[in-house]
Every structure is written in C-alpha cells, then in structure tokens.
mmCIF file of C-alpha atoms and ligand atoms in Angstrom:
data_model
loop_
_atom_site.group_PDB
_atom_site.id
_atom_site.type_symbol
_atom_site.label_atom_id
_atom_site.label_comp_id
_atom_site.label_asym_id
_atom_site.label_seq_id
_atom_site.Cartn_x
_atom_site.Cartn_y
_atom_site.Cartn_z
ATOM 1 C CA UNK A 1 -19.203 -0.040 14.968
ATOM 2 C CA UNK A 2 -18.711 1.427 11.539
ATOM 3 C CA UNK A 3 -21.276 3.891 10.307
ATOM 4 C CA UNK A 4 -23.117 2.257 7.415
ATOM 5 C CA UNK A 5 -21.881 3.474 4.061
ATOM 6 C CA UNK A 6 -24.495 5.663 2.543
ATOM 7 C CA UNK A 7 -26.038 4.044 -0.495
ATOM 8 C CA UNK A 8 -25.368 6.022 -3.626
ATOM 9 C CA UNK A 9 -28.413 7.052 -5.610
ATOM 10 C CA UNK A 10 -28.815 5.973 -9.211
ATOM 11 C CA UNK A 11 -28.121 9.564 -10.274
ATOM 12 C CA UNK A 12 -24.818 9.644 -8.387
ATOM 13 C CA UNK A 13 -23.726 6.287 -9.784
ATOM 14 C CA UNK A 14 -24.570 7.414 -13.297
ATOM 15 C CA UNK A 15 -22.737 10.741 -12.941
ATOM 16 C CA UNK A 16 -19.572 8.995 -11.714
ATOM 17 C CA UNK A 17 -19.898 6.254 -14.335
ATOM 18 C CA UNK A 18 -20.280 8.721 -17.178
ATOM 19 C CA UNK A 19 -17.192 10.649 -16.141
ATOM 20 C CA UNK A 20 -15.116 7.478 -15.888
ATOM 21 C CA UNK A 21 -16.301 5.939 -19.172
ATOM 22 C CA UNK A 22 -15.471 9.183 -20.966
ATOM 23 C CA UNK A 23 -12.008 9.236 -19.371
ATOM 24 C CA UNK A 24 -11.444 5.596 -20.289
ATOM 25 C CA UNK A 25 -12.331 6.181 -23.941
ATOM 26 C CA UNK A 26 -10.411 9.465 -24.103
ATOM 27 C CA UNK A 27 -7.222 7.828 -22.821
ATOM 28 C CA UNK A 28 -7.690 4.577 -24.765
ATOM 29 C CA UNK A 29 -8.737 5.487 -28.303
ATOM 30 C CA UNK A 30 -8.633 1.786 -29.248
ATOM 31 C CA UNK A 31 -11.704 1.316 -27.040
ATOM 32 C CA UNK A 32 -13.642 3.150 -29.746
ATOM 33 C CA UNK A 33 -16.425 5.682 -29.406
ATOM 34 C CA UNK A 34 -17.802 6.037 -25.872
ATOM 35 C CA UNK A 35 -21.429 6.455 -26.932
ATOM 36 C CA UNK A 36 -22.411 2.812 -27.289
ATOM 37 C CA UNK A 37 -20.771 1.934 -23.992
ATOM 38 C CA UNK A 38 -22.384 4.906 -22.220
ATOM 39 C CA UNK A 39 -25.824 3.778 -23.376
ATOM 40 C CA UNK A 40 -25.158 0.221 -22.141
ATOM 41 C CA UNK A 41 -23.926 1.417 -18.773
ATOM 42 C CA UNK A 42 -26.899 3.709 -18.398
ATOM 43 C CA UNK A 43 -29.352 0.851 -19.060
ATOM 44 C CA UNK A 44 -27.548 -1.402 -16.641
ATOM 45 C CA UNK A 45 -27.579 1.225 -13.888
ATOM 46 C CA UNK A 46 -31.271 1.901 -14.445
ATOM 47 C CA UNK A 47 -32.210 -1.774 -14.161
ATOM 48 C CA UNK A 48 -29.765 -2.973 -11.484
ATOM 49 C CA UNK A 49 -28.585 0.164 -9.662
ATOM 50 C CA UNK A 50 -24.984 -0.507 -10.677
ATOM 51 C CA UNK A 51 -22.915 -1.861 -13.585
ATOM 52 C CA UNK A 52 -20.064 -4.189 -14.316
ATOM 53 C CA UNK A 53 -16.737 -2.880 -15.611
ATOM 54 C CA UNK A 54 -15.250 -4.547 -18.659
ATOM 55 C CA UNK A 55 -11.834 -6.123 -17.960
ATOM 56 C CA UNK A 56 -10.138 -3.209 -19.770
ATOM 57 C CA UNK A 57 -12.076 -0.640 -17.761
ATOM 58 C CA UNK A 58 -11.058 -2.378 -14.554
ATOM 59 C CA UNK A 59 -7.386 -2.394 -15.543
ATOM 60 C CA UNK A 60 -7.385 1.249 -16.569
ATOM 61 C CA UNK A 61 -9.422 2.288 -13.531
ATOM 62 C CA UNK A 62 -7.018 0.598 -11.107
ATOM 63 C CA UNK A 63 -4.032 2.193 -12.873
ATOM 64 C CA UNK A 64 -5.528 5.672 -12.916
ATOM 65 C CA UNK A 65 -6.388 5.308 -9.225
ATOM 66 C CA UNK A 66 -2.640 4.831 -8.658
ATOM 67 C CA UNK A 67 -1.878 7.832 -10.886
ATOM 68 C CA UNK A 68 -4.252 9.843 -8.686
ATOM 69 C CA UNK A 69 -2.610 8.847 -5.377
ATOM 70 C CA UNK A 70 -1.386 12.216 -4.139
ATOM 71 C CA UNK A 71 0.712 10.682 -1.371
ATOM 72 C CA UNK A 72 2.680 8.320 -3.605
ATOM 73 C CA UNK A 73 6.091 9.348 -4.937
ATOM 74 C CA UNK A 74 6.365 6.177 -7.057
ATOM 75 C CA UNK A 75 3.758 6.934 -9.687
ATOM 76 C CA UNK A 76 6.015 7.019 -12.760
ATOM 77 C CA UNK A 77 5.115 3.402 -13.529
ATOM 78 C CA UNK A 78 1.367 3.717 -12.936
ATOM 79 C CA UNK A 79 0.563 2.395 -16.385
ATOM 80 C CA UNK A 80 2.323 -0.918 -15.821
ATOM 81 C CA UNK A 81 0.340 -2.013 -12.746
ATOM 82 C CA UNK A 82 -0.573 -5.698 -13.087
ATOM 83 C CA UNK A 83 -4.263 -6.236 -12.432
ATOM 84 C CA UNK A 84 -5.574 -9.590 -11.207
ATOM 85 C CA UNK A 85 -9.321 -9.737 -11.795
ATOM 86 C CA UNK A 86 -11.017 -11.790 -9.075
ATOM 87 C CA UNK A 87 -14.309 -9.944 -8.964
ATOM 88 C CA UNK A 88 -16.090 -13.305 -8.805
ATOM 89 C CA UNK A 89 -14.810 -13.941 -5.263
ATOM 90 C CA UNK A 90 -16.902 -13.016 -2.203
ATOM 91 C CA UNK A 91 -15.888 -15.692 0.354
ATOM 92 C CA UNK A 92 -13.085 -15.311 2.896
ATOM 93 C CA UNK A 93 -11.362 -18.647 2.107
ATOM 94 C CA UNK A 94 -11.046 -17.984 -1.609
ATOM 95 C CA UNK A 95 -10.033 -14.372 -1.042
ATOM 96 C CA UNK A 96 -7.331 -15.343 1.443
ATOM 97 C CA UNK A 97 -6.015 -17.963 -0.991
ATOM 98 C CA UNK A 98 -5.833 -15.379 -3.773
ATOM 99 C CA UNK A 99 -4.047 -12.917 -1.475
ATOM 100 C CA UNK A 100 -1.388 -15.577 -0.951
ATOM 101 C CA UNK A 101 -1.161 -16.087 -4.707
ATOM 102 C CA UNK A 102 -0.942 -12.313 -5.137
ATOM 103 C CA UNK A 103 2.062 -12.209 -2.802
ATOM 104 C CA UNK A 104 3.803 -15.015 -4.677
ATOM 105 C CA UNK A 105 3.311 -13.338 -8.060
ATOM 106 C CA UNK A 106 4.153 -9.850 -6.803
ATOM 107 C CA UNK A 107 7.277 -11.046 -4.963
ATOM 108 C CA UNK A 108 8.506 -12.859 -8.068
ATOM 109 C CA UNK A 109 11.559 -14.217 -6.221
ATOM 110 C CA UNK A 110 12.703 -10.675 -5.405
ATOM 111 C CA UNK A 111 12.009 -8.878 -8.696
ATOM 112 C CA UNK A 112 8.970 -7.172 -7.186
ATOM 113 C CA UNK A 113 6.065 -6.451 -9.550
ATOM 114 C CA UNK A 114 3.467 -3.764 -8.773
ATOM 115 C CA UNK A 115 0.231 -5.758 -8.627
ATOM 116 C CA UNK A 116 -3.380 -5.398 -7.523
ATOM 117 C CA UNK A 117 -6.008 -8.090 -6.984
ATOM 118 C CA UNK A 118 -9.605 -6.884 -7.225
ATOM 119 C CA UNK A 119 -12.297 -8.830 -5.372
ATOM 120 C CA UNK A 120 -16.084 -8.469 -5.502
ATOM 121 C CA UNK A 121 -17.473 -4.904 -5.414
ATOM 122 C CA UNK A 122 -20.212 -3.542 -3.197
ATOM 123 C CA UNK A 123 -23.586 -4.049 -4.891
ATOM 124 C CA UNK A 124 -26.950 -2.392 -4.214
ATOM 125 C CA UNK A 125 -27.933 -5.652 -2.436
ATOM 126 C CA UNK A 126 -24.921 -6.169 -0.174
ATOM 127 C CA UNK A 127 -21.556 -4.740 0.841
ATOM 128 C CA UNK A 128 -18.543 -6.492 -0.691
ATOM 129 C CA UNK A 129 -15.879 -8.442 1.211
ATOM 130 C CA UNK A 130 -13.363 -6.547 3.380
ATOM 131 C CA UNK A 131 -9.761 -7.183 4.396
ATOM 132 C CA UNK A 132 -9.201 -5.977 7.961
ATOM 133 C CA UNK A 133 -5.405 -6.180 7.819
ATOM 134 C CA UNK A 134 -3.716 -2.914 6.942
ATOM 135 C CA UNK A 135 -1.215 -4.788 4.778
ATOM 136 C CA UNK A 136 -1.130 -8.444 3.731
ATOM 137 C CA UNK A 137 2.202 -8.794 5.550
ATOM 138 C CA UNK A 138 2.559 -7.146 8.972
ATOM 139 C CA UNK A 139 4.603 -7.964 12.049
ATOM 140 C CA UNK A 140 2.898 -8.667 15.354
ATOM 141 C CA UNK A 141 3.226 -6.312 18.303
ATOM 142 C CA UNK A 142 2.803 -8.091 21.641
ATOM 143 C CA UNK A 143 2.038 -5.950 24.671
ATOM 144 C CA UNK A 144 4.397 -7.001 27.490
ATOM 145 C CA UNK A 145 3.695 -6.822 31.215
ATOM 146 C CA UNK A 146 6.234 -4.007 31.713
ATOM 147 C CA UNK A 147 4.362 -1.723 29.298
ATOM 148 C CA UNK A 148 6.754 -2.222 26.369
ATOM 149 C CA UNK A 149 5.856 -3.906 23.082
ATOM 150 C CA UNK A 150 7.634 -6.872 21.539
ATOM 151 C CA UNK A 151 7.585 -6.381 17.766
ATOM 152 C CA UNK A 152 5.836 -3.587 15.858
ATOM 153 C CA UNK A 153 3.869 -1.310 18.204
ATOM 154 C CA UNK A 154 1.823 -0.105 15.236
ATOM 155 C CA UNK A 155 0.153 -3.506 15.101
ATOM 156 C CA UNK A 156 -0.364 -4.045 18.838
ATOM 157 C CA UNK A 157 -4.128 -3.442 18.707
ATOM 158 C CA UNK A 158 -4.537 -5.655 15.664
ATOM 159 C CA UNK A 159 -2.401 -8.385 17.255
ATOM 160 C CA UNK A 160 -4.568 -8.357 20.376
ATOM 161 C CA UNK A 161 -7.652 -8.497 18.148
ATOM 162 C CA UNK A 162 -6.502 -11.567 16.170
ATOM 163 C CA UNK A 163 -5.612 -13.268 19.439
ATOM 164 C CA UNK A 164 -9.171 -12.684 20.637
ATOM 165 C CA UNK A 165 -10.280 -14.361 17.388
ATOM 166 C CA UNK A 166 -8.261 -17.402 18.405
ATOM 167 C CA UNK A 167 -4.818 -16.898 16.833
ATOM 168 C CA UNK A 168 -2.419 -18.678 19.198
ATOM 169 C CA UNK A 169 0.367 -16.141 18.546
ATOM 170 C CA UNK A 170 3.677 -16.606 16.745
ATOM 171 C CA UNK A 171 7.062 -17.802 18.011
ATOM 172 C CA UNK A 172 7.568 -14.569 19.984
ATOM 173 C CA UNK A 173 10.265 -12.808 17.960
ATOM 174 C CA UNK A 174 10.181 -9.059 17.156
ATOM 175 C CA UNK A 175 9.292 -10.055 13.575
ATOM 176 C CA UNK A 176 6.436 -12.588 13.816
ATOM 177 C CA UNK A 177 4.297 -12.431 10.680
ATOM 178 C CA UNK A 178 0.648 -11.824 11.545
ATOM 179 C CA UNK A 179 -2.175 -13.763 9.955
ATOM 180 C CA UNK A 180 -4.410 -11.859 7.509
ATOM 181 C CA UNK A 181 -7.935 -11.081 8.611
ATOM 182 C CA UNK A 182 -10.561 -11.360 5.880
ATOM 183 C CA UNK A 183 -14.309 -10.861 6.078
ATOM 184 C CA UNK A 184 -16.336 -12.415 3.271
ATOM 185 C CA UNK A 185 -19.817 -11.245 2.277
ATOM 186 C CA UNK A 186 -22.380 -12.121 4.982
ATOM 187 C CA UNK A 187 -19.644 -13.498 7.214
ATOM 188 C CA UNK A 188 -17.580 -12.604 10.261
ATOM 189 C CA UNK A 189 -13.909 -11.626 10.050
ATOM 190 C CA UNK A 190 -11.669 -14.713 10.053
ATOM 191 C CA UNK A 191 -7.892 -15.115 10.293
ATOM 192 C CA UNK A 192 -5.623 -16.910 7.840
ATOM 193 C CA UNK A 193 -1.985 -17.768 8.469
ATOM 194 C CA UNK A 194 0.341 -16.839 5.589
ATOM 195 C CA UNK A 195 2.411 -19.755 4.272
ATOM 196 C CA UNK A 196 6.132 -18.955 4.798
ATOM 197 C CA UNK A 197 6.925 -19.327 1.083
ATOM 198 C CA UNK A 198 4.595 -16.368 0.340
ATOM 199 C CA UNK A 199 6.538 -14.028 2.630
ATOM 200 C CA UNK A 200 9.986 -13.067 1.367
ATOM 201 C CA UNK A 201 12.057 -11.311 4.044
ATOM 202 C CA UNK A 202 15.439 -9.617 3.971
ATOM 203 C CA UNK A 203 17.910 -9.783 6.891
ATOM 204 C CA UNK A 204 19.202 -6.248 7.543
ATOM 205 C CA UNK A 205 22.952 -5.926 8.035
ATOM 206 C CA UNK A 206 25.324 -3.030 7.639
ATOM 207 C CA UNK A 207 27.875 -3.205 4.777
ATOM 208 C CA UNK A 208 30.793 -2.399 7.099
ATOM 209 C CA UNK A 209 29.492 -3.217 10.499
ATOM 210 C CA UNK A 210 30.671 -6.369 12.225
ATOM 211 C CA UNK A 211 28.628 -5.285 15.178
ATOM 212 C CA UNK A 212 25.417 -5.580 13.119
ATOM 213 C CA UNK A 213 25.856 -9.263 12.532
ATOM 214 C CA UNK A 214 23.472 -11.575 14.381
ATOM 215 C CA UNK A 215 21.326 -8.628 15.407
ATOM 216 C CA UNK A 216 18.323 -10.354 13.882
ATOM 217 C CA UNK A 217 16.902 -7.299 12.098
ATOM 218 C CA UNK A 218 14.763 -8.008 9.068
ATOM 219 C CA UNK A 219 11.949 -6.611 6.965
ATOM 220 C CA UNK A 220 9.544 -8.049 4.439
ATOM 221 C CA UNK A 221 10.143 -7.475 0.729
ATOM 222 C CA UNK A 222 6.634 -6.482 -0.369
ATOM 223 C CA UNK A 223 4.440 -3.682 1.011
ATOM 224 C CA UNK A 224 0.863 -4.716 0.084
ATOM 225 C CA UNK A 225 -1.785 -2.262 1.268
ATOM 226 C CA UNK A 226 -5.000 -4.177 1.842
ATOM 227 C CA UNK A 227 -7.418 -1.842 3.624
ATOM 228 C CA UNK A 228 -8.009 0.803 0.996
ATOM 229 C CA UNK A 229 -11.128 0.825 -1.135
ATOM 230 C CA UNK A 230 -10.781 1.128 -4.906
ATOM 231 C CA UNK A 231 -13.387 3.485 -6.370
ATOM 232 C CA UNK A 232 -13.908 3.518 -10.117
ATOM 233 C CA UNK A 233 -16.737 5.396 -11.807
ATOM 234 C CA UNK A 234 -19.398 4.831 -9.167
ATOM 235 C CA UNK A 235 -18.401 1.223 -8.422
ATOM 236 C CA UNK A 236 -16.662 0.562 -5.127
ATOM 237 C CA UNK A 237 -14.282 -2.355 -4.491
ATOM 238 C CA UNK A 238 -13.658 -2.598 -0.744
ATOM 239 C CA UNK A 239 -11.170 -5.486 -1.054
ATOM 240 C CA UNK A 240 -8.452 -4.686 -3.584
ATOM 241 C CA UNK A 241 -4.978 -5.257 -2.105
ATOM 242 C CA UNK A 242 -2.146 -3.646 -4.081
ATOM 243 C CA UNK A 243 1.611 -3.438 -3.819
ATOM 244 C CA UNK A 244 4.580 -1.609 -5.219
ATOM 245 C CA UNK A 245 8.170 -2.056 -4.132
ATOM 246 C CA UNK A 246 9.726 -0.382 -1.110
ATOM 247 C CA UNK A 247 11.618 2.891 -0.996
ATOM 248 C CA UNK A 248 14.418 2.407 1.562
ATOM 249 C CA UNK A 249 13.386 5.287 3.817
ATOM 250 C CA UNK A 250 9.984 3.696 4.515
ATOM 251 C CA UNK A 251 11.838 0.974 6.384
ATOM 252 C CA UNK A 252 15.028 2.724 7.520
ATOM 253 C CA UNK A 253 13.667 6.165 8.387
ATOM 254 C CA UNK A 254 10.190 5.189 9.595
ATOM 255 C CA UNK A 255 9.380 1.543 10.387
ATOM 256 C CA UNK A 256 12.650 0.758 12.155
ATOM 257 C CA UNK A 257 13.396 4.291 13.379
ATOM 258 C CA UNK A 258 10.199 6.040 14.546
ATOM 259 C CA UNK A 259 10.027 6.211 18.328
ATOM 260 C CA UNK A 260 6.528 4.720 18.225
ATOM 261 C CA UNK A 261 7.659 1.897 15.895
ATOM 262 C CA UNK A 262 10.852 -0.173 16.367
ATOM 263 C CA UNK A 263 12.719 2.849 17.784
ATOM 264 C CA UNK A 264 16.133 1.498 16.822
ATOM 265 C CA UNK A 265 18.224 4.661 16.520
ATOM 266 C CA UNK A 266 19.663 4.457 20.054
ATOM 267 C CA UNK A 267 20.700 0.833 19.489
ATOM 268 C CA UNK A 268 22.169 1.700 16.075
ATOM 269 C CA UNK A 269 24.135 4.582 17.612
ATOM 270 C CA UNK A 270 25.528 2.247 20.274
ATOM 271 C CA UNK A 271 26.660 -0.215 17.607
ATOM 272 C CA UNK A 272 28.335 2.652 15.763
ATOM 273 C CA UNK A 273 30.022 3.799 18.964
ATOM 274 C CA UNK A 274 28.423 7.267 18.846
ATOM 275 C CA UNK A 275 28.137 9.613 21.795
ATOM 276 C CA UNK A 276 24.429 9.804 22.549
ATOM 277 C CA UNK A 277 24.654 12.144 25.536
ATOM 278 C CA UNK A 278 23.601 15.232 23.589
ATOM 279 C CA UNK A 279 21.223 15.714 20.661
ATOM 280 C CA UNK A 280 23.667 18.273 19.310
ATOM 281 C CA UNK A 281 26.191 15.600 18.422
ATOM 282 C CA UNK A 282 23.609 14.691 15.731
ATOM 283 C CA UNK A 283 23.912 11.042 16.712
ATOM 284 C CA UNK A 284 20.316 10.441 15.599
ATOM 285 C CA UNK A 285 21.028 11.847 12.165
ATOM 286 C CA UNK A 286 24.212 9.793 11.792
ATOM 287 C CA UNK A 287 22.503 6.622 13.007
ATOM 288 C CA UNK A 288 19.637 7.276 10.598
ATOM 289 C CA UNK A 289 21.973 7.456 7.607
ATOM 290 C CA UNK A 290 23.758 4.228 8.542
ATOM 291 C CA UNK A 291 20.492 2.389 9.178
ATOM 292 C CA UNK A 292 19.271 3.467 5.750
ATOM 293 C CA UNK A 293 22.499 2.381 4.104
ATOM 294 C CA UNK A 294 22.046 -0.967 5.782
ATOM 295 C CA UNK A 295 18.487 -1.331 4.443
ATOM 296 C CA UNK A 296 19.430 -0.502 0.846
ATOM 297 C CA UNK A 297 22.580 -2.606 0.890
ATOM 298 C CA UNK A 298 20.787 -5.588 2.438
ATOM 299 C CA UNK A 299 17.974 -5.576 -0.131
ATOM 300 C CA UNK A 300 20.550 -5.239 -2.915
ATOM 301 C CA UNK A 301 22.585 -8.176 -1.608
ATOM 302 C CA UNK A 302 19.418 -10.254 -1.304
ATOM 303 C CA UNK A 303 18.448 -9.417 -4.897
ATOM 304 C CA UNK A 304 15.182 -7.805 -3.791
ATOM 305 C CA UNK A 305 13.835 -4.710 -5.566
ATOM 306 C CA UNK A 306 14.116 -1.521 -3.539
ATOM 307 C CA UNK A 307 14.483 2.100 -4.558
ATOM 308 C CA UNK A 308 16.260 4.955 -2.783
ATOM 309 C CA UNK A 309 14.784 8.390 -2.169
ATOM 310 C CA UNK A 310 17.151 10.205 -4.543
ATOM 311 C CA UNK A 311 16.253 7.974 -7.488
ATOM 312 C CA UNK A 312 12.569 8.004 -6.673
ATOM 313 C CA UNK A 313 12.414 11.783 -6.276
ATOM 314 C CA UNK A 314 14.043 12.153 -9.689
ATOM 315 C CA UNK A 315 11.536 9.708 -11.171
ATOM 316 C CA UNK A 316 8.698 11.683 -9.668
ATOM 317 C CA UNK A 317 9.979 14.823 -11.422
ATOM 318 C CA UNK A 318 10.022 12.830 -14.677
ATOM 319 C CA UNK A 319 6.487 11.652 -13.971
ATOM 320 C CA UNK A 320 5.246 15.203 -13.476
ATOM 321 C CA UNK A 321 6.890 16.359 -16.682
ATOM 322 C CA UNK A 322 5.395 13.427 -18.607
ATOM 323 C CA UNK A 323 1.932 14.133 -17.232
ATOM 324 C CA UNK A 324 2.255 17.824 -18.008
ATOM 325 C CA UNK A 325 3.002 16.969 -21.618
ATOM 326 C CA UNK A 326 -0.157 14.819 -21.694
ATOM 327 C CA UNK A 327 -2.105 17.832 -20.468
ATOM 328 C CA UNK A 328 -2.828 16.310 -17.071
ATOM 329 C CA UNK A 329 -2.438 17.969 -13.687
ATOM 330 C CA UNK A 330 -0.547 15.905 -11.061
ATOM 331 C CA UNK A 331 -2.044 16.260 -7.593
ATOM 332 C CA UNK A 332 0.439 15.742 -4.762
ATOM 333 C CA UNK A 333 0.702 16.131 -0.995
ATOM 334 C CA UNK A 334 4.074 17.742 -0.176
ATOM 335 C CA UNK A 335 4.233 16.313 3.336
ATOM 336 C CA UNK A 336 3.998 12.759 1.951
ATOM 337 C CA UNK A 337 6.016 13.203 -1.244
ATOM 338 C CA UNK A 338 9.115 14.653 0.435
ATOM 339 C CA UNK A 339 11.189 11.757 1.843
ATOM 340 C CA UNK A 340 11.478 11.503 5.647
ATOM 341 C CA UNK A 341 15.229 12.090 5.564
ATOM 342 C CA UNK A 342 17.448 14.461 3.593
ATOM 343 C CA UNK A 343 14.368 16.102 2.090
ATOM 344 C CA UNK A 344 16.129 19.187 0.808
ATOM 345 C CA UNK A 345 18.706 17.113 -1.086
ATOM 346 C CA UNK A 346 15.911 15.900 -3.385
ATOM 347 C CA UNK A 347 14.195 17.991 -6.104
ATOM 348 C CA UNK A 348 10.676 17.232 -4.827
ATOM 349 C CA UNK A 349 11.355 19.393 -1.748
ATOM 350 C CA UNK A 350 11.897 22.636 -3.618
ATOM 351 C CA UNK A 351 8.427 23.281 -4.950
ATOM 352 C CA UNK A 352 4.756 23.241 -4.088
ATOM 353 C CA UNK A 353 1.932 21.030 -5.362
ATOM 354 C CA UNK A 354 -1.810 21.185 -5.861
ATOM 355 C CA UNK A 355 -3.487 18.654 -3.601
ATOM 356 C CA UNK A 356 -6.575 18.244 -5.823
ATOM 357 C CA UNK A 357 -8.188 14.825 -5.586
ATOM 358 C CA UNK A 358 -9.381 13.000 -8.683
ATOM 359 C CA UNK A 359 -11.256 9.783 -9.395
ATOM 360 C CA UNK A 360 -10.675 6.803 -9.803
ATOM 361 C CA UNK A 361 -9.013 6.660 -6.389
ATOM 362 C CA UNK A 362 -7.822 4.499 -3.514
ATOM 363 C CA UNK A 363 -9.538 5.720 -0.355
ATOM 364 C CA UNK A 364 -9.563 4.861 3.338
ATOM 365 C CA UNK A 365 -13.129 4.544 4.483
ATOM 366 C CA UNK A 366 -14.385 5.439 7.915
ATOM 367 C CA UNK A 367 -13.949 1.989 9.424
ATOM 368 C CA UNK A 368 -10.540 1.132 7.983
ATOM 369 C CA UNK A 369 -8.453 2.555 10.800
ATOM 370 C CA UNK A 370 -10.535 0.959 13.546
ATOM 371 C CA UNK A 371 -10.384 -2.408 11.761
ATOM 372 C CA UNK A 372 -6.588 -2.213 11.353
ATOM 373 C CA UNK A 373 -6.386 -1.598 15.103
ATOM 374 C CA UNK A 374 -8.383 -4.712 15.766
ATOM 375 C CA UNK A 375 -11.392 -2.930 17.257
ATOM 376 C CA UNK A 376 -14.477 -5.133 17.154
ATOM 377 C CA UNK A 377 -12.449 -8.317 16.656
ATOM 378 C CA UNK A 378 -13.950 -10.637 19.259
HETATM 379 N N1 LIG B 401 5.054 2.848 4.210
HETATM 380 C C1 LIG B 401 4.430 1.554 4.221
HETATM 381 C C2 LIG B 401 5.348 0.553 4.909
HETATM 382 O O1 LIG B 401 6.416 0.869 5.285
HETATM 383 C C3 LIG B 401 4.102 1.070 2.825
HETATM 384 C C4 LIG B 401 3.308 2.030 1.949
HETATM 385 C C5 LIG B 401 3.369 1.690 0.469
HETATM 386 N N2 LIG B 401 4.729 1.740 -0.007
HETATM 387 C C6 LIG B 401 5.139 1.444 -1.248
HETATM 388 N N3 LIG B 401 6.410 1.538 -1.504
HETATM 389 N N4 LIG B 401 4.292 1.053 -2.183
HETATM 390 O O2 LIG B 401 5.065 -0.597 5.061
#
C-alpha cells in the first residue's frame, strides 16, 4: 500500500503559495499588483488550510509546470498549453467521461493540441481523485503460457490488474487498447473502456517496403500522461492528465524497438533482408533507422502531428535561448533530452545542463509506479 502523503502544514502551504503568486504576477503584469491577492490567499489558507487558484493562476501554473519539466525536449510551446478546468469533478464516472473528451479535443482529427485537464485537488479534508493508468491510451500486454507477452510488456502488470477488476480482455491483438482506471474521492479504482472514436491510431508502414504491408503495426496518435501530480504553489492536483504530440523516436526507437517492449528490430531486419548473424554488421542500427523512417512517414501520410528528433532538438535550442533572454534558467536532464538514436547529430548532445528542479511541477508520487503496474488492483 502507498505510504500516506504527509499533510503539509499551513506554513508550508503559505510559503509555496507566496512564491507562486509572486511568480504569477511577475510574469503576468496584467494580473496587477500581487499584494491584494497575497492577502486574500493568506486569509484563505489560515481559515481553510488551503486556497483556490483563480482560472488564470491555474492556466499559468500548468504551463510553467511544463516549462519546468527537465526531461521534456518539447518545451518551446509551453505557453500555448490548453488548460481544461474541471476542478469541480471528484467522481470516477465524470472524470473518465472528461478524459474521453480530453482525448477528442487533443486529437483534433490528427492536428494534435497540447492539452491538460485538471480535476479536483487534494484538500486538507481528503485526498483528490487519482488516475491509475500511466497514460490514457495504453496497449495491453497479455502474459502467455510460454513466458512471452502478447502486446506491450510494459503494461503486463497493469493488464493483469484490470483483469482482476473484471475487464474481460480485448480481442487479443498485440495492440488492444486498455481501459482507463480511475479512482474517485472515497471510492475504489474502477475501469472504463475508451470509445474507439476517442483513440486515433496510425498504421505503421515503410515508405519503400512492400514487405511491411499487412504487418499490422500501429501506434496511437496521442501520448497522454495521466499518473503525474500537478503541484502549483502548495496546491496538489493528483489527477491532471496532459498530452503533447509524439516525437518519432519515442515510438520507433523505444516503444517498438526496446527489447523489453515490442522488440521489433530482429523482425524489421528480416524484412529488410539484413544479415543478423553478427552485431558488427550494425543490423540493429540500420533496422532502427528504417523503423523510425516508417513511423515518421506513416504519421505524415495519416495527417497526424509528429515531430522528428532533429527538428525538436533545434527547437529546444531556440527555447533555451528564448528563456535566457527572459532571464530564466532552463533546467534539463541530459540523459532524457538527448534523443535515443543519433544523439550526436543533434545540438542538444554537445553541451551540459543544470538539473535544478523548480515549481510548479509535474511529479511522480510514491505510489504512481505501483499503480501503473496494477499492484493492489483486486
Ligand atoms: N514516451 C512516452 C510514450 O512513448 C510518452 C511521453 C510523453 N511524450 C510526449 N511527446 N509528450 O508513450
């Protein structure tokens, strides 16, 4: 079981609130002088133990949390994040319905829009709702009798967990979309099937490869992280799913290629007719490039937004320059920022970064990993 989150003291909430309100007013001069708002927030914290963000504070807080995400290479557009304010929702049914609506709006028929939906925060009286799923859209991983996994091995634990909750399982393809698991306030985790029209998928085929046809590879258009907590100025939103668009390598160099994921490089090499008898033929490297070409080309042909690692690395350099001119330090984690293939061909490789963490932030709390692996789903 998860260790209970330690309750923040009034002094801690106030300290975090003050810092955030000052930041909000500093970066948004149109919000006026911070002093009146600081006094209000202070009163509210003293009487209730917490406070309610204004809609503008919520929007800016969610955007700055993206700006502060040291692992994300795609932060150039942080200030255009669309924020859906559903702080009134605490129940699993309504939250699941709004997650579906989020996917529809974010997918936007392929022109993917970075979007977050914010549900009820933790309060001094009760913890807020929680989404157990790691992302709103994930593919099932079914453990087979011979020890292999059908589908995405990353989600094998979660898949077993939802089945224990009563999910009958999907059609049994390598790409069965899992239900979401949502836990409302004062409730147990419950599963919700995603309607097919909320899940845009792209068939993956190679631009030149006849032998790729009818392979049945696919991936979903929208990566929507749903198990990170949004923390803004002493208020904590445990359910706040957000999405950007994909960078090709996430799919082609990790999800479909990692040996503990779909592990497709040997099959790709076979389709390309490569000699796989020795690592030194660099068949893995060649297969990796072709798989990544296939991902980018397939998304392009389907009219679905995707970026490539060269473009995105360049944008990240622009982002850092822009932030520097604003007098802000960009924290970054080299091992996450450098793309998982051809790293040294991108400018982000050839430098170091400060990994300082700032608030507002998206954070993984102690229980998130266990929940995404389906532990305690019974
Ligand atoms: N790497 C994760 C995946 O492949 C998604 C992480 C967020 N990615 C993004 N482009 N916003 O599903």
